[in-house]
Amino acid sequence: MLKILKCRLLAGLAGAVDHLGRRWLAEQPFSGELCDIYPSLEEGRNAMRTVAGYKLEAGEGERLHFSGADFLVKASADTTGGAFSIVEEIDPLDTPLHSHTNEDELFYVIEGEHVFRCGDQEFHVGPGGTVFAPRGVPHAHRRIVSRTGRFLTMTSPAGFEGFFRDLSQAEASGSSMPEAYAAAARKYGIKWLNP
């Protein structure tokens, strides 16, 4: 049964976010023989479609707040079956250099001018621009005009929205934020790097 669940999970990830899922699958240390229960990849994709469709209007989503910034969770592990998450950073924080162990990130700029560093490259991005930051690659973000701009952050697979939830809950409960950031970074596989 465990083999079937693992195979269904892996097949579902590949189907949900094909490019990112296939990259992740290629990195996994297992034999393809575990997945012979599906005659086709399409059947494996359909096996994981247990979530319902939904819509959110502008400004809707799970609202989170910490460190003077506001976030809206637009898609989460619960709503996408674990395929991906999307968080709208309404008043985005500048983010220091870091890397992710568990997920790839895609940023889509809605408003404002931003600079993203990804590896050795620096991208100046305005409305409609997109930046991809693969897992394991150091990246950072800053706004050209302080406290101005919005963007969407998509992560795959889902789960990183929990980082934002944990920090929002920590601040609301009066916890020490440096300790909360350190705990969330450990929990979600974030490595903060020296600039």
PDB file of C-alpha atoms in Angstrom:
ATOM      1  CA  MET A   1       0.000   0.000   0.000  1.00  0.00           C
ATOM      2  CA  LEU A   2       2.859   2.386   0.832  1.00  0.00           C
ATOM      3  CA  LYS A   3       4.327   1.789  -2.643  1.00  0.00           C
ATOM      4  CA  ILE A   4       0.979   2.656  -4.232  1.00  0.00           C
ATOM      5  CA  LEU A   5       0.611   5.845  -2.181  1.00  0.00           C
ATOM      6  CA  LYS A   6       4.168   6.932  -2.960  1.00  0.00           C
ATOM      7  CA  CYS A   7       3.679   6.270  -6.643  1.00  0.00           C
ATOM      8  CA  ARG A   8       0.347   8.133  -6.714  1.00  0.00           C
ATOM      9  CA  LEU A   9       1.926  11.074  -4.934  1.00  0.00           C
ATOM     10  CA  LEU A  10       4.847  11.214  -7.358  1.00  0.00           C
ATOM     11  CA  ALA A  11       2.612  10.793 -10.409  1.00  0.00           C
ATOM     12  CA  GLY A  12       0.266  13.513  -9.131  1.00  0.00           C
ATOM     13  CA  LEU A  13       3.111  15.946  -8.634  1.00  0.00           C
ATOM     14  CA  ALA A  14       4.370  15.307 -12.146  1.00  0.00           C
ATOM     15  CA  GLY A  15       0.927  15.936 -13.571  1.00  0.00           C
ATOM     16  CA  ALA A  16       0.071  19.005 -11.534  1.00  0.00           C
ATOM     17  CA  VAL A  17       3.113  21.059 -12.337  1.00  0.00           C
ATOM     18  CA  ASP A  18       4.604  19.110 -15.192  1.00  0.00           C
ATOM     19  CA  HIS A  19       7.968  20.823 -15.652  1.00  0.00           C
ATOM     20  CA  LEU A  20       8.738  21.271 -11.969  1.00  0.00           C
ATOM     21  CA  GLY A  21       7.285  17.878 -11.097  1.00  0.00           C
ATOM     22  CA  ARG A  22       9.358  16.067 -13.717  1.00  0.00           C
ATOM     23  CA  ARG A  23      12.517  17.802 -12.508  1.00  0.00           C
ATOM     24  CA  TRP A  24      11.743  16.735  -8.957  1.00  0.00           C
ATOM     25  CA  LEU A  25      10.921  13.168 -10.001  1.00  0.00           C
ATOM     26  CA  ALA A  26      14.209  12.894 -11.881  1.00  0.00           C
ATOM     27  CA  GLU A  27      16.077  13.729  -8.669  1.00  0.00           C
ATOM     28  CA  GLN A  28      14.316  11.071  -6.551  1.00  0.00           C
ATOM     29  CA  PRO A  29      16.280   7.961  -5.512  1.00  0.00           C
ATOM     30  CA  PHE A  30      13.822   5.200  -6.445  1.00  0.00           C
ATOM     31  CA  SER A  31      13.344   2.647  -9.181  1.00  0.00           C
ATOM     32  CA  GLY A  32      10.688   3.257 -11.828  1.00  0.00           C
ATOM     33  CA  GLU A  33       9.305  -0.222 -11.162  1.00  0.00           C
ATOM     34  CA  LEU A  34       7.312   1.192  -8.230  1.00  0.00           C
ATOM     35  CA  CYS A  35       5.116   3.020 -10.716  1.00  0.00           C
ATOM     36  CA  ASP A  36       4.095   0.122 -12.918  1.00  0.00           C
ATOM     37  CA  ILE A  37       0.622   0.155 -11.357  1.00  0.00           C
ATOM     38  CA  TYR A  38      -0.409   2.870 -13.865  1.00  0.00           C
ATOM     39  CA  PRO A  39      -0.645   1.934 -17.520  1.00  0.00           C
ATOM     40  CA  SER A  40      -0.185   5.622 -18.413  1.00  0.00           C
ATOM     41  CA  LEU A  41       0.977   8.872 -16.853  1.00  0.00           C
ATOM     42  CA  GLU A  42      -2.512  10.280 -17.521  1.00  0.00           C
ATOM     43  CA  GLU A  43      -4.084   7.665 -15.238  1.00  0.00           C
ATOM     44  CA  GLY A  44      -1.576   8.598 -12.533  1.00  0.00           C
ATOM     45  CA  ARG A  45      -2.423  12.274 -12.943  1.00  0.00           C
ATOM     46  CA  ASN A  46      -6.127  11.617 -12.567  1.00  0.00           C
ATOM     47  CA  ALA A  47      -5.574   9.509  -9.428  1.00  0.00           C
ATOM     48  CA  MET A  48      -4.428  12.592  -7.489  1.00  0.00           C
ATOM     49  CA  ARG A  49      -7.253  14.941  -8.557  1.00  0.00           C
ATOM     50  CA  THR A  50      -9.199  14.827  -5.297  1.00  0.00           C
ATOM     51  CA  VAL A  51      -9.433  18.580  -4.700  1.00  0.00           C
ATOM     52  CA  ALA A  52     -12.280  20.794  -5.860  1.00  0.00           C
ATOM     53  CA  GLY A  53     -11.954  23.815  -8.093  1.00  0.00           C
ATOM     54  CA  TYR A  54     -12.450  27.232  -6.515  1.00  0.00           C
ATOM     55  CA  LYS A  55     -12.133  30.930  -7.250  1.00  0.00           C
ATOM     56  CA  LEU A  56     -11.064  33.955  -5.283  1.00  0.00           C
ATOM     57  CA  GLU A  57     -11.837  37.566  -6.091  1.00  0.00           C
ATOM     58  CA  ALA A  58      -9.178  40.282  -5.934  1.00  0.00           C
ATOM     59  CA  GLY A  59      -8.267  40.859  -2.298  1.00  0.00           C
ATOM     60  CA  GLU A  60      -9.576  37.470  -1.173  1.00  0.00           C
ATOM     61  CA  GLY A  61      -7.535  34.691   0.392  1.00  0.00           C
ATOM     62  CA  GLU A  62      -6.113  33.779   3.759  1.00  0.00           C
ATOM     63  CA  ARG A  63      -4.775  37.100   5.099  1.00  0.00           C
ATOM     64  CA  LEU A  64      -1.506  36.952   7.046  1.00  0.00           C
ATOM     65  CA  HIS A  65       0.553  39.761   8.575  1.00  0.00           C
ATOM     66  CA  PHE A  66       4.037  39.965  10.085  1.00  0.00           C
ATOM     67  CA  SER A  67       7.006  42.335  10.143  1.00  0.00           C
ATOM     68  CA  GLY A  68       4.865  45.173   8.797  1.00  0.00           C
ATOM     69  CA  ALA A  69       3.894  43.292   5.624  1.00  0.00           C
ATOM     70  CA  ASP A  70       0.626  41.759   4.433  1.00  0.00           C
ATOM     71  CA  PHE A  71       0.207  38.501   2.541  1.00  0.00           C
ATOM     72  CA  LEU A  72      -2.731  36.682   0.945  1.00  0.00           C
ATOM     73  CA  VAL A  73      -2.551  32.922   0.514  1.00  0.00           C
ATOM     74  CA  LYS A  74      -4.329  32.370  -2.808  1.00  0.00           C
ATOM     75  CA  ALA A  75      -3.532  28.643  -3.214  1.00  0.00           C
ATOM     76  CA  SER A  76      -2.225  26.196  -0.622  1.00  0.00           C
ATOM     77  CA  ALA A  77      -1.368  22.535  -0.154  1.00  0.00           C
ATOM     78  CA  ASP A  78      -4.968  22.000   0.979  1.00  0.00           C
ATOM     79  CA  THR A  79      -6.551  23.694  -2.045  1.00  0.00           C
ATOM     80  CA  THR A  80      -4.204  22.244  -4.723  1.00  0.00           C
ATOM     81  CA  GLY A  81      -3.711  18.735  -3.399  1.00  0.00           C
ATOM     82  CA  GLY A  82      -0.095  19.588  -2.592  1.00  0.00           C
ATOM     83  CA  ALA A  83       0.826  20.549  -6.150  1.00  0.00           C
ATOM     84  CA  PHE A  84       1.712  24.206  -5.588  1.00  0.00           C
ATOM     85  CA  SER A  85       0.999  27.262  -3.483  1.00  0.00           C
ATOM     86  CA  ILE A  86       0.561  30.925  -4.383  1.00  0.00           C
ATOM     87  CA  VAL A  87       1.049  33.787  -1.946  1.00  0.00           C
ATOM     88  CA  GLU A  88       0.359  37.393  -2.918  1.00  0.00           C
ATOM     89  CA  GLU A  89       2.851  39.663  -1.217  1.00  0.00           C
ATOM     90  CA  ILE A  90       0.800  42.841  -0.944  1.00  0.00           C
ATOM     91  CA  ASP A  91       3.393  44.953   0.787  1.00  0.00           C
ATOM     92  CA  PRO A  92       6.458  42.830   0.117  1.00  0.00           C
ATOM     93  CA  LEU A  93       9.424  42.707   2.415  1.00  0.00           C
ATOM     94  CA  ASP A  94      12.900  42.898   0.990  1.00  0.00           C
ATOM     95  CA  THR A  95      14.208  39.350   1.320  1.00  0.00           C
ATOM     96  CA  PRO A  96      17.877  38.677   2.098  1.00  0.00           C
ATOM     97  CA  LEU A  97      19.924  36.087   0.242  1.00  0.00           C
ATOM     98  CA  HIS A  98      18.677  32.568   0.968  1.00  0.00           C
ATOM     99  CA  SER A  99      17.982  29.215  -0.655  1.00  0.00           C
ATOM    100  CA  HIS A 100      15.199  26.647  -0.427  1.00  0.00           C
ATOM    101  CA  THR A 101      15.777  22.951   0.133  1.00  0.00           C
ATOM    102  CA  ASN A 102      12.248  21.794  -0.664  1.00  0.00           C
ATOM    103  CA  GLU A 103      10.650  23.940  -3.375  1.00  0.00           C
ATOM    104  CA  ASP A 104      11.148  25.943  -6.541  1.00  0.00           C
ATOM    105  CA  GLU A 105       9.805  29.511  -6.610  1.00  0.00           C
ATOM    106  CA  LEU A 106       8.300  31.580  -9.380  1.00  0.00           C
ATOM    107  CA  PHE A 107       7.666  35.310  -8.861  1.00  0.00           C
ATOM    108  CA  TYR A 108       5.157  37.287 -10.941  1.00  0.00           C
ATOM    109  CA  VAL A 109       5.277  41.073 -10.450  1.00  0.00           C
ATOM    110  CA  ILE A 110       1.892  42.822 -10.265  1.00  0.00           C
ATOM    111  CA  GLU A 111       2.974  46.346  -9.286  1.00  0.00           C
ATOM    112  CA  GLY A 112       6.177  48.258  -8.676  1.00  0.00           C
ATOM    113  CA  GLU A 113       9.781  47.841  -9.716  1.00  0.00           C
ATOM    114  CA  HIS A 114      11.773  45.041  -8.117  1.00  0.00           C
ATOM    115  CA  VAL A 115      15.261  43.588  -8.276  1.00  0.00           C
ATOM    116  CA  PHE A 116      15.678  39.838  -7.893  1.00  0.00           C
ATOM    117  CA  ARG A 117      19.055  38.208  -7.478  1.00  0.00           C
ATOM    118  CA  CYS A 118      19.128  34.564  -8.561  1.00  0.00           C
ATOM    119  CA  GLY A 119      22.496  32.857  -8.397  1.00  0.00           C
ATOM    120  CA  ASP A 120      24.980  35.178 -10.091  1.00  0.00           C
ATOM    121  CA  GLN A 121      22.298  37.006 -12.077  1.00  0.00           C
ATOM    122  CA  GLU A 122      20.368  40.142 -11.180  1.00  0.00           C
ATOM    123  CA  PHE A 123      16.979  40.807 -12.775  1.00  0.00           C
ATOM    124  CA  HIS A 124      15.191  44.186 -12.803  1.00  0.00           C
ATOM    125  CA  VAL A 125      11.504  43.319 -13.078  1.00  0.00           C
ATOM    126  CA  GLY A 126       8.379  45.450 -13.456  1.00  0.00           C
ATOM    127  CA  PRO A 127       4.664  44.684 -13.801  1.00  0.00           C
ATOM    128  CA  GLY A 128       4.024  41.535 -15.820  1.00  0.00           C
ATOM    129  CA  GLY A 129       7.589  40.272 -15.351  1.00  0.00           C
ATOM    130  CA  THR A 130       8.415  36.790 -14.069  1.00  0.00           C
ATOM    131  CA  VAL A 131      11.456  35.366 -12.290  1.00  0.00           C
ATOM    132  CA  PHE A 132      12.140  31.676 -11.632  1.00  0.00           C
ATOM    133  CA  ALA A 133      14.339  30.640  -8.688  1.00  0.00           C
ATOM    134  CA  PRO A 134      15.062  26.894  -8.609  1.00  0.00           C
ATOM    135  CA  ARG A 135      15.454  25.146  -5.266  1.00  0.00           C
ATOM    136  CA  GLY A 136      19.017  25.185  -4.003  1.00  0.00           C
ATOM    137  CA  VAL A 137      19.920  28.365  -5.921  1.00  0.00           C
ATOM    138  CA  PRO A 138      20.586  31.380  -3.673  1.00  0.00           C
ATOM    139  CA  HIS A 139      18.209  34.262  -4.352  1.00  0.00           C
ATOM    140  CA  ALA A 140      17.129  37.588  -2.857  1.00  0.00           C
ATOM    141  CA  HIS A 141      14.591  40.342  -3.529  1.00  0.00           C
ATOM    142  CA  ARG A 142      14.434  44.089  -3.003  1.00  0.00           C
ATOM    143  CA  ARG A 143      12.086  46.856  -4.074  1.00  0.00           C
ATOM    144  CA  ILE A 144      13.328  49.874  -5.999  1.00  0.00           C
ATOM    145  CA  VAL A 145      10.934  52.151  -4.065  1.00  0.00           C
ATOM    146  CA  SER A 146      10.642  51.227  -0.405  1.00  0.00           C
ATOM    147  CA  ARG A 147       7.304  49.669   0.653  1.00  0.00           C
ATOM    148  CA  THR A 148       5.994  49.819  -2.921  1.00  0.00           C
ATOM    149  CA  GLY A 149       4.925  46.923  -5.076  1.00  0.00           C
ATOM    150  CA  ARG A 150       3.067  43.632  -5.101  1.00  0.00           C
ATOM    151  CA  PHE A 151       3.892  40.241  -6.529  1.00  0.00           C
ATOM    152  CA  LEU A 152       2.744  36.644  -6.512  1.00  0.00           C
ATOM    153  CA  THR A 153       5.051  33.912  -5.277  1.00  0.00           C
ATOM    154  CA  MET A 154       4.303  30.408  -6.544  1.00  0.00           C
ATOM    155  CA  THR A 155       6.087  27.487  -4.917  1.00  0.00           C
ATOM    156  CA  SER A 156       6.117  23.885  -6.017  1.00  0.00           C
ATOM    157  CA  PRO A 157       5.490  21.586  -4.392  1.00  0.00           C
ATOM    158  CA  ALA A 158       3.077  23.270  -1.978  1.00  0.00           C
ATOM    159  CA  GLY A 159       3.707  23.721   1.725  1.00  0.00           C
ATOM    160  CA  PHE A 160       5.872  26.829   1.915  1.00  0.00           C
ATOM    161  CA  GLU A 161       2.785  28.918   2.686  1.00  0.00           C
ATOM    162  CA  GLY A 162       3.204  27.437   6.176  1.00  0.00           C
ATOM    163  CA  PHE A 163       6.329  29.597   6.602  1.00  0.00           C
ATOM    164  CA  PHE A 164       4.138  32.717   6.287  1.00  0.00           C
ATOM    165  CA  ARG A 165       1.469  31.255   8.591  1.00  0.00           C
ATOM    166  CA  ASP A 166       3.991  30.377  11.283  1.00  0.00           C
ATOM    167  CA  LEU A 167       5.496  33.865  11.265  1.00  0.00           C
ATOM    168  CA  SER A 168       2.069  35.525  11.293  1.00  0.00           C
ATOM    169  CA  GLN A 169       0.969  33.390  14.253  1.00  0.00           C
ATOM    170  CA  ALA A 170       4.253  34.036  16.091  1.00  0.00           C
ATOM    171  CA  GLU A 171       3.897  37.809  15.779  1.00  0.00           C
ATOM    172  CA  ALA A 172       0.206  37.703  16.778  1.00  0.00           C
ATOM    173  CA  SER A 173       1.101  35.722  19.920  1.00  0.00           C
ATOM    174  CA  GLY A 174       3.908  38.130  20.896  1.00  0.00           C
ATOM    175  CA  SER A 175       6.707  35.614  20.309  1.00  0.00           C
ATOM    176  CA  SER A 176      10.286  36.711  19.712  1.00  0.00           C
ATOM    177  CA  MET A 177      10.456  37.272  15.954  1.00  0.00           C
ATOM    178  CA  PRO A 178      14.174  36.455  15.551  1.00  0.00           C
ATOM    179  CA  GLU A 179      13.486  33.097  17.211  1.00  0.00           C
ATOM    180  CA  ALA A 180      10.340  32.608  15.107  1.00  0.00           C
ATOM    181  CA  TYR A 181      12.266  33.306  11.879  1.00  0.00           C
ATOM    182  CA  ALA A 182      14.980  30.821  12.890  1.00  0.00           C
ATOM    183  CA  ALA A 183      12.415  28.133  13.784  1.00  0.00           C
ATOM    184  CA  ALA A 184      10.437  28.653  10.553  1.00  0.00           C
ATOM    185  CA  ALA A 185      13.637  28.551   8.484  1.00  0.00           C
ATOM    186  CA  ARG A 186      14.603  25.194  10.042  1.00  0.00           C
ATOM    187  CA  LYS A 187      11.087  23.783   9.632  1.00  0.00           C
ATOM    188  CA  TYR A 188      10.738  24.799   5.967  1.00  0.00           C
ATOM    189  CA  GLY A 189      14.302  24.188   4.772  1.00  0.00           C
ATOM    190  CA  ILE A 190      15.419  27.799   4.319  1.00  0.00           C
ATOM    191  CA  LYS A 191      19.132  28.561   4.471  1.00  0.00           C
ATOM    192  CA  TRP A 192      19.899  32.242   5.122  1.00  0.00           C
ATOM    193  CA  LEU A 193      23.183  33.177   3.407  1.00  0.00           C
ATOM    194  CA  ASN A 194      25.663  35.986   3.842  1.00  0.00           C
ATOM    195  CA  PRO A 195      25.382  38.635   1.101  1.00  0.00           C
TER     196      PRO A 195
END
